[in-house]
Tab-separated table of C-alpha atoms and ligand atoms in Angstrom:
chain	number	residue	atom	x	y	z
A	1	MET	CA	-0.395	-6.010	-38.030
A	2	ALA	CA	-2.270	-8.937	-36.446
A	3	ALA	CA	-6.083	-9.166	-36.524
A	4	PRO	CA	-7.852	-7.204	-33.749
A	5	THR	CA	-8.202	-9.204	-30.555
A	6	PRO	CA	-11.770	-9.058	-29.246
A	7	ILE	CA	-12.206	-8.036	-25.616
A	8	ALA	CA	-12.392	-11.324	-23.824
A	9	ASP	CA	-15.786	-12.250	-22.416
A	10	ALA	CA	-14.021	-13.184	-19.198
A	11	LEU	CA	-13.914	-9.562	-18.042
A	12	ALA	CA	-17.352	-8.583	-19.372
A	13	GLY	CA	-18.980	-9.107	-15.978
A	14	TRP	CA	-16.390	-7.176	-14.007
A	15	ALA	CA	-18.517	-4.160	-13.113
A	16	ALA	CA	-21.466	-6.330	-12.037
A	17	ALA	CA	-19.141	-8.558	-10.029
A	18	ALA	CA	-17.505	-5.556	-8.368
A	19	ARG	CA	-20.919	-4.162	-7.478
A	20	ALA	CA	-22.017	-7.531	-6.080
A	21	ALA	CA	-18.859	-7.710	-3.971
A	22	GLU	CA	-19.764	-4.389	-2.336
A	23	GLN	CA	-22.899	-5.977	-0.887
A	24	PRO	CA	-22.504	-7.600	2.523
A	25	LEU	CA	-22.481	-11.403	2.473
A	26	PRO	CA	-25.957	-12.949	2.810
A	27	ASP	CA	-27.020	-14.614	6.091
A	28	LYS	CA	-27.895	-17.762	4.191
A	29	PHE	CA	-26.655	-19.272	0.938
A	30	PRO	CA	-27.578	-22.473	-0.915
A	31	CYS	CA	-25.076	-25.236	-0.106
A	32	ALA	CA	-23.477	-26.593	-3.292
A	33	ALA	CA	-23.569	-30.144	-1.924
A	34	CYS	CA	-27.108	-30.521	-0.493
A	35	GLY	CA	-28.791	-27.601	-2.270
A	36	ILE	CA	-30.450	-26.271	0.897
A	37	ASP	CA	-30.036	-22.662	2.129
A	38	ARG	CA	-27.523	-22.790	4.972
A	39	ILE	CA	-26.256	-20.225	7.477
A	40	VAL	CA	-23.137	-18.324	6.385
A	41	ASN	CA	-20.500	-17.460	9.002
A	42	ALA	CA	-20.381	-13.668	8.821
A	43	LYS	CA	-16.670	-13.408	9.579
A	44	SER	CA	-15.194	-16.124	7.358
A	45	GLY	CA	-17.863	-16.113	4.620
A	46	THR	CA	-18.067	-19.905	4.831
A	47	ILE	CA	-21.141	-22.144	5.108
A	48	ARG	CA	-21.672	-23.262	8.693
A	49	LYS	CA	-21.124	-26.927	9.478
A	50	HIS	CA	-24.364	-28.844	8.894
A	51	LYS	CA	-25.778	-32.282	8.016
A	52	ALA	CA	-27.462	-32.852	4.670
A	53	ALA	CA	-30.131	-35.002	6.414
A	54	LYS	CA	-31.030	-35.299	10.119
A	55	SER	CA	-30.100	-39.009	10.226
A	56	ASP	CA	-26.606	-38.453	8.775
A	57	VAL	CA	-23.643	-39.198	11.023
A	58	LEU	CA	-21.215	-37.136	8.975
A	59	PRO	CA	-21.415	-33.402	8.177
A	60	CYS	CA	-22.462	-32.356	4.677
A	61	PRO	CA	-19.424	-32.057	2.384
A	62	GLY	CA	-20.599	-28.498	1.588
A	63	SER	CA	-19.838	-27.463	5.205
A	64	GLY	CA	-17.077	-24.871	5.448
A	65	ALA	CA	-17.230	-23.922	1.755
A	66	PRO	CA	-16.673	-20.201	1.084
A	67	VAL	CA	-19.405	-18.279	-0.753
A	68	LEU	CA	-19.346	-15.292	-3.141
A	69	SER	CA	-16.537	-12.801	-2.484
A	70	ALA	CA	-15.092	-15.003	0.270
A	71	ARG	CA	-13.941	-17.322	-2.558
A	72	VAL	CA	-11.351	-14.775	-3.739
A	73	PRO	CA	-7.899	-15.625	-2.352
A	74	ALA	CA	-6.692	-12.942	0.044
A	75	ARG	CA	-3.142	-11.937	0.809
A	76	SER	CA	-1.957	-12.780	4.303
A	77	ALA	CA	0.385	-10.582	6.312
A	78	ARG	CA	3.159	-13.093	5.645
A	79	GLY	CA	2.968	-12.663	1.870
A	80	TYR	CA	0.873	-15.672	0.869
A	81	TYR	CA	-2.425	-15.974	-0.960
A	82	LYS	CA	-4.683	-18.746	0.211
A	83	ASP	CA	-7.295	-20.202	-2.131
A	84	PRO	CA	-10.267	-20.637	0.257
A	85	GLU	CA	-11.808	-23.337	-1.942
A	86	THR	CA	-8.793	-25.624	-2.371
A	87	GLY	CA	-6.708	-24.550	0.639
A	88	ASP	CA	-3.716	-24.067	-1.696
A	89	ARG	CA	-1.232	-21.403	-0.607
A	90	TYR	CA	0.715	-19.354	-3.131
A	91	PRO	CA	3.631	-16.989	-2.437
A	92	SER	CA	2.789	-13.443	-3.553
A	93	VAL	CA	4.454	-11.989	-6.652
A	94	THR	CA	5.633	-8.845	-4.860
A	95	THR	CA	7.067	-10.795	-1.914
A	96	LEU	CA	8.949	-13.060	-4.336
A	97	LEU	CA	10.346	-10.055	-6.196
A	98	ASP	CA	11.314	-8.298	-2.948
A	99	LYS	CA	13.167	-11.392	-1.760
A	100	GLY	CA	14.629	-12.492	-5.065
A	101	MET	CA	15.732	-9.235	-6.664
A	102	ALA	CA	18.549	-7.164	-5.246
A	103	LYS	CA	17.341	-3.684	-4.407
A	104	ALA	CA	20.484	-1.910	-3.287
A	105	ALA	CA	18.842	1.461	-4.032
A	106	LEU	CA	16.256	0.773	-1.319
A	107	SER	CA	18.801	0.641	1.505
A	108	PHE	CA	20.421	3.882	0.266
A	109	TRP	CA	17.005	5.504	0.169
A	110	ALA	CA	16.225	4.331	3.720
A	111	ALA	CA	19.581	5.601	4.975
A	112	LYS	CA	18.974	9.005	3.350
A	113	VAL	CA	15.473	9.298	4.816
A	114	VAL	CA	16.749	8.498	8.314
A	115	ALA	CA	19.666	10.955	8.051
A	116	GLU	CA	17.387	13.752	6.809
A	117	THR	CA	14.790	13.061	9.480
A	118	ALA	CA	17.489	13.193	12.173
A	119	MET	CA	18.724	16.545	10.849
A	120	ASP	CA	15.175	17.945	10.684
A	121	ASN	CA	14.582	16.951	14.306
A	122	LEU	CA	17.876	17.905	15.860
A	123	PRO	CA	16.525	19.616	19.021
A	124	ALA	CA	14.291	16.636	19.781
A	125	MET	CA	17.182	14.265	19.152
A	126	LEU	CA	19.452	16.174	21.547
A	127	ALA	CA	16.757	16.279	24.217
A	128	SER	CA	16.176	12.543	23.958
A	129	SER	CA	19.877	11.734	24.313
A	130	ARG	CA	19.756	12.480	28.064
A	131	THR	CA	18.304	9.185	29.277
A	132	PRO	CA	18.790	5.667	27.861
A	133	GLU	CA	14.985	5.172	27.670
A	134	GLU	CA	14.362	8.367	25.676
A	135	ARG	CA	17.352	7.614	23.464
A	136	GLU	CA	15.976	4.176	22.655
A	137	GLU	CA	12.510	5.617	22.011
A	138	PHE	CA	13.889	8.230	19.606
A	139	ILE	CA	15.982	5.682	17.691
A	140	LYS	CA	12.918	3.490	17.333
A	141	TRP	CA	10.880	6.403	15.943
A	142	LEU	CA	13.716	7.467	13.639
A	143	LYS	CA	14.336	4.073	12.093
A	144	ASN	CA	10.623	3.642	11.390
A	145	GLU	CA	10.499	6.790	9.236
A	146	PRO	CA	11.153	4.908	5.927
A	147	ILE	CA	8.279	2.542	6.767
A	148	ARG	CA	5.959	5.485	7.544
A	149	ARG	CA	6.857	7.118	4.204
A	150	ARG	CA	6.158	3.883	2.365
A	151	ASP	CA	2.790	3.530	4.128
A	152	ASP	CA	1.859	7.100	3.129
A	153	ARG	CA	2.485	6.185	-0.488
A	154	GLY	CA	0.329	3.106	0.046
A	155	ASP	CA	-2.526	5.416	1.120
A	156	ILE	CA	-2.238	7.304	-2.175
A	157	GLY	CA	-2.105	4.012	-4.065
A	158	ARG	CA	-5.319	2.878	-2.364
A	159	ALA	CA	-6.977	6.220	-3.155
A	160	VAL	CA	-6.117	5.789	-6.845
A	161	HIS	CA	-7.591	2.293	-6.809
A	162	ARG	CA	-10.823	3.638	-5.338
A	163	LEU	CA	-10.951	6.210	-8.153
A	164	ILE	CA	-10.481	3.546	-10.807
A	165	GLU	CA	-13.135	1.420	-9.161
A	166	ALA	CA	-15.560	4.374	-9.232
A	167	ARG	CA	-14.843	4.859	-12.942
A	168	ILE	CA	-15.470	1.209	-13.741
A	169	LEU	CA	-18.753	1.326	-11.838
A	170	GLY	CA	-19.735	4.616	-13.506
A	171	GLU	CA	-19.907	6.392	-10.152
A	172	PRO	CA	-18.537	9.835	-9.179
A	173	PRO	CA	-15.234	9.827	-7.243
A	174	PRO	CA	-15.791	9.085	-3.518
A	175	ALA	CA	-16.388	12.385	-1.680
A	176	GLN	CA	-13.848	11.706	1.071
A	177	LEU	CA	-11.121	11.424	-1.602
A	178	ALA	CA	-12.248	14.364	-3.732
A	179	SER	CA	-12.261	16.666	-0.682
A	180	ASN	CA	-8.830	15.620	0.628
A	181	PRO	CA	-6.347	18.364	-0.384
A	182	GLU	CA	-3.441	15.916	-0.215
A	183	PHE	CA	-5.018	13.628	-2.804
A	184	ALA	CA	-6.381	16.414	-5.025
A	185	PRO	CA	-3.346	16.812	-7.342
A	186	TYR	CA	-3.062	13.033	-7.770
A	187	ILE	CA	-6.736	12.814	-8.643
A	188	ASP	CA	-6.507	15.673	-11.180
A	189	HIS	CA	-3.490	14.107	-12.869
A	190	PHE	CA	-5.073	10.697	-12.883
A	191	HIS	CA	-8.172	12.040	-14.648
A	192	ASP	CA	-5.960	13.944	-17.085
A	193	ALA	CA	-4.092	10.729	-17.978
A	194	VAL	CA	-7.389	8.877	-18.458
A	195	ARG	CA	-8.797	11.634	-20.724
A	196	THR	CA	-5.585	12.061	-22.708
A	197	TRP	CA	-5.262	8.371	-23.594
A	198	LYS	CA	-9.008	7.609	-23.493
A	199	LEU	CA	-8.347	4.735	-21.100
A	200	ARG	CA	-11.160	2.288	-20.460
A	201	PHE	CA	-10.705	0.223	-17.326
A	202	ARG	CA	-11.749	-3.420	-17.735
A	203	ALA	CA	-10.667	-4.720	-14.331
A	204	SER	CA	-8.890	-3.399	-11.264
A	205	GLU	CA	-7.290	-4.919	-8.191
A	206	MET	CA	-7.740	-8.363	-9.683
A	207	VAL	CA	-6.388	-11.424	-7.888
A	208	VAL	CA	-4.683	-13.856	-10.272
A	209	ALA	CA	-2.829	-17.120	-9.680
A	210	HIS	CA	-0.509	-19.516	-11.464
A	211	PRO	CA	-0.938	-22.843	-9.632
A	212	GLY	CA	1.578	-24.583	-11.926
A	213	GLU	CA	4.302	-22.056	-11.139
A	214	ASN	CA	3.191	-21.591	-7.525
A	215	TYR	CA	2.487	-17.879	-7.185
A	216	ALA	CA	-0.419	-15.437	-6.958
A	217	GLY	CA	-0.815	-11.678	-6.942
A	218	THR	CA	-3.095	-8.691	-7.372
A	219	LEU	CA	-2.749	-6.810	-10.633
A	220	ASP	CA	-3.464	-3.078	-10.572
A	221	TYR	CA	-5.695	-2.866	-13.636
A	222	ILE	CA	-6.388	-3.937	-17.196
A	223	VAL	CA	-7.228	-1.219	-19.734
A	224	THR	CA	-8.078	-0.852	-23.387
A	225	SER	CA	-7.193	2.258	-25.371
A	226	PRO	CA	-7.011	2.391	-29.175
A	227	LEU	CA	-4.731	5.444	-28.872
A	228	LEU	CA	-2.322	3.592	-26.632
A	229	ALA	CA	-2.476	0.452	-28.775
A	230	GLU	CA	-1.553	2.503	-31.812
A	231	ALA	CA	1.358	4.142	-30.013
A	232	LEU	CA	2.630	0.686	-29.047
A	233	SER	CA	1.955	-0.888	-32.499
A	234	LEU	CA	-0.542	-3.311	-30.968
A	235	PRO	CA	-3.990	-4.375	-32.271
A	236	PRO	CA	-6.504	-1.610	-31.316
A	237	ARG	CA	-8.559	-3.724	-28.925
A	238	SER	CA	-5.580	-5.177	-27.054
A	239	LEU	CA	-5.927	-5.683	-23.322
A	240	LEU	CA	-3.127	-3.823	-21.578
A	241	MET	CA	-1.996	-4.488	-18.069
A	242	GLY	CA	-1.239	-1.414	-16.001
A	243	ASP	CA	0.358	-0.408	-12.733
A	244	THR	CA	0.463	2.911	-10.882
A	245	LYS	CA	3.640	4.062	-9.169
A	246	THR	CA	3.428	7.028	-6.826
A	247	GLY	CA	7.005	7.153	-5.499
A	248	GLY	CA	10.053	8.990	-6.767
A	249	GLU	CA	10.146	12.224	-8.676
A	250	LEU	CA	8.768	12.961	-12.150
A	251	ASP	CA	11.386	12.796	-14.962
A	252	ARG	CA	14.328	12.531	-12.583
A	253	VAL	CA	16.912	10.020	-13.827
A	254	VAL	CA	18.730	8.039	-11.120
A	255	TYR	CA	22.365	6.837	-11.306
A	256	SER	CA	21.329	3.458	-12.792
A	257	GLY	CA	19.685	5.256	-15.714
A	258	HIS	CA	16.078	4.559	-14.654
A	259	LYS	CA	13.407	7.112	-13.977
A	260	HIS	CA	13.129	7.765	-10.258
A	261	GLY	CA	10.203	5.727	-8.963
A	262	VAL	CA	9.686	3.767	-12.218
A	263	TYR	CA	11.823	0.673	-11.917
A	264	PRO	CA	12.287	-2.156	-14.439
A	265	GLN	CA	11.132	-4.720	-11.848
A	266	ALA	CA	7.618	-3.590	-12.804
A	267	GLY	CA	8.074	-5.468	-16.108
A	268	ALA	CA	8.828	-8.738	-14.288
A	269	GLN	CA	5.925	-8.103	-11.908
A	270	MET	CA	3.389	-7.618	-14.705
A	271	ALA	CA	4.862	-10.511	-16.709
A	272	ALA	CA	4.003	-12.744	-13.733
A	273	TYR	CA	0.401	-11.439	-13.659
A	274	ARG	CA	0.123	-11.784	-17.431
A	275	ALA	CA	1.290	-15.421	-17.369
A	276	ALA	CA	-1.195	-16.389	-14.620
A	277	PRO	CA	-3.955	-18.542	-16.148
A	278	VAL	CA	-6.525	-18.076	-13.372
A	279	GLY	CA	-8.247	-14.942	-12.089
A	280	TRP	CA	-11.118	-14.057	-9.754
A	281	LEU	CA	-13.865	-11.541	-10.366
A	282	ARG	CA	-14.789	-9.541	-7.268
A	283	ASP	CA	-17.875	-11.679	-6.594
A	284	GLY	CA	-15.718	-14.800	-6.326
A	285	THR	CA	-16.257	-16.100	-9.873
A	286	ARG	CA	-13.145	-17.936	-11.006
A	287	ILE	CA	-12.240	-17.160	-14.635
A	288	ASP	CA	-9.699	-18.183	-17.248
A	289	MET	CA	-7.531	-15.125	-17.737
A	290	PRO	CA	-7.809	-13.400	-21.106
A	291	GLU	CA	-4.585	-12.774	-22.961
A	292	CYS	CA	-2.981	-9.397	-22.342
A	293	ALA	CA	-0.462	-7.718	-24.648
A	294	PRO	CA	3.272	-8.323	-24.049
A	295	ILE	CA	3.632	-4.586	-23.407
A	296	ALA	CA	2.135	-3.042	-20.277
A	297	VAL	CA	1.937	0.523	-19.007
A	298	VAL	CA	3.232	2.132	-15.847
A	299	LEU	CA	1.425	5.291	-14.785
A	300	HIS	CA	3.816	7.466	-12.822
A	301	LEU	CA	1.515	9.623	-10.769
A	302	ARG	CA	2.962	12.469	-8.745
A	303	PRO	CA	1.665	15.720	-7.240
A	304	GLU	CA	3.783	17.554	-9.873
A	305	GLY	CA	2.287	15.694	-12.841
A	306	TRP	CA	2.016	12.320	-14.586
A	307	ARG	CA	3.786	10.228	-17.229
A	308	LEU	CA	2.748	7.016	-18.894
A	309	TYR	CA	5.585	4.582	-19.616
A	310	PRO	CA	5.425	1.422	-21.737
A	311	ALA	CA	7.020	-1.647	-20.126
A	312	ARG	CA	7.918	-5.051	-21.509
A	313	CYS	CA	6.001	-7.846	-19.774
A	314	GLY	CA	6.328	-10.708	-22.290
A	315	ASP	CA	7.993	-14.104	-22.082
A	316	ASP	CA	11.473	-12.593	-21.686
A	317	MET	CA	10.320	-10.673	-18.595
A	318	PHE	CA	8.579	-13.794	-17.300
A	319	GLN	CA	11.959	-15.554	-17.353
A	320	VAL	CA	13.318	-12.700	-15.229
A	321	PHE	CA	10.468	-13.216	-12.758
A	322	LYS	CA	11.262	-16.950	-12.663
A	323	GLY	CA	14.864	-16.089	-11.831
A	324	ALA	CA	13.708	-13.932	-8.927
A	325	GLN	CA	11.360	-16.709	-7.793
A	326	PHE	CA	14.291	-19.151	-7.799
A	327	MET	CA	16.386	-16.808	-5.669
A	328	ALA	CA	13.484	-16.096	-3.308
A	329	ASP	CA	13.029	-19.844	-2.877
A	330	PHE	CA	16.698	-20.076	-1.938
A	331	GLU	CA	16.384	-17.229	0.583
A	332	THR	CA	13.297	-18.770	2.181
A	333	TYR	CA	14.168	-22.461	2.216
A	334	ARG	CA	17.377	-23.849	0.780
A	335	SER	CA	19.656	-21.207	2.309
A	336	LYS	CA	19.052	-22.976	5.631
A	337	ASN	CA	20.896	-26.136	4.587
A	338	VAL	CA	24.029	-24.652	3.069
A	339	ILE	CA	26.358	-23.768	5.948
A	340	GLY	CA	27.182	-26.428	8.509
A	341	GLU	CA	28.495	-26.294	12.077
A	342	ALA	CA	32.035	-25.025	12.748
A	343	LEU	CA	34.309	-28.051	12.407
A	344	THR	CA	35.954	-29.455	15.526
A	345	PRO	CA	39.727	-29.478	15.010
A	346	PRO	CA	41.013	-33.074	14.862
A	347	ALA	CA	42.455	-34.437	18.127
A	348	PRO	CA	46.259	-34.456	18.235
A	349	THR	CA	47.674	-37.914	17.374
A	350	SER	CA	51.068	-39.588	18.019
A	351	ASP	CA	52.458	-38.409	14.649
A	352	ALA	CA	51.377	-34.788	15.309
A	353	GLY	CA	55.053	-33.804	15.242
A	354	ASP	CA	55.332	-34.975	11.629
A	355	ALA	CA	52.328	-32.846	10.680
A	356	THR	CA	53.971	-29.774	12.238
A	357	THR	CA	57.176	-30.490	10.349
A	358	GLY	CA	55.186	-30.926	7.168
A	359	ARG	CA	53.486	-27.568	7.599
A	360	LYS	CA	56.846	-25.889	8.151
A	361	ASP	CA	58.150	-27.453	4.965
A	362	VAL	CA	55.284	-25.943	2.997
A	363	ALA	CA	55.903	-22.538	4.529
B	1	ZN	ZN1	-24.955	-29.028	2.516
């Protein structure tokens, strides 16, 4: 077995950085260029445009620079992360995987959800079939059901992240989560998983980027656990990347042989995070990413219980991610220059008769 890997110093300040990020941005912040406290735009978190000296004709180069947590790249609605300091834009890991990896199961799932919802709402469906307007309204509601289900799962995912954050900060679970009966079983199972494997969270919801390979993403968490490391034959202090999945059904095996809700794409996803050399602490500090183990964990968290699955996320899985990235790039850009206009049939010429004869000969 290899020598124990020390916990990288890079993550040592995580809790302090997370706590700092919870504070509202200051009204004023020292400008990196002129060194004077300058007004911070509350909305963008950037230093307001100013001159370093009254006689200057040009604004101070520190104008517009983001401060503290505003330096962390944020995901846009269109699936990009923008680095506020450099202006660089990176496609998000999950968007690339969604575009570049075939997910036939997803369309079957959506079809099933819509069919079931229609059956469960038969009287309403019949009633709405009387006028074209009501019909259209009902169809719109019906086809949005898969999106609503996905959003509900997102709510649970966010609740779990808040719990992890509370653990890292050494705080009790937020009251509004603990008192929500819908979240209660998830929370109990989460705590059971943490106790069972003695998980220590080192970072959560961390934005990472790979400028060289042009992508960025938000990893769920990084943990250490000597028990887990032993089970995976890894050095005891290994940093393990982790991801929570709240969909599917515990232990159910789907036709492709995977566990329902725990899909192998997770390996490619975490391989991309693991290969990213740059990360941001919550307070905006940019760090070199510490090395994580080539095996990650997926926590399948359901109201009926929990399972912890190991997942490959090494170089082989990174190649899979690169394949998806290549296909996503095709979908987004190059697919637009493949098919040309319908060809105009050639104008008939004087020897058109010969061509007709020729065709007949072939037939
Ligand atoms: Zn300045």
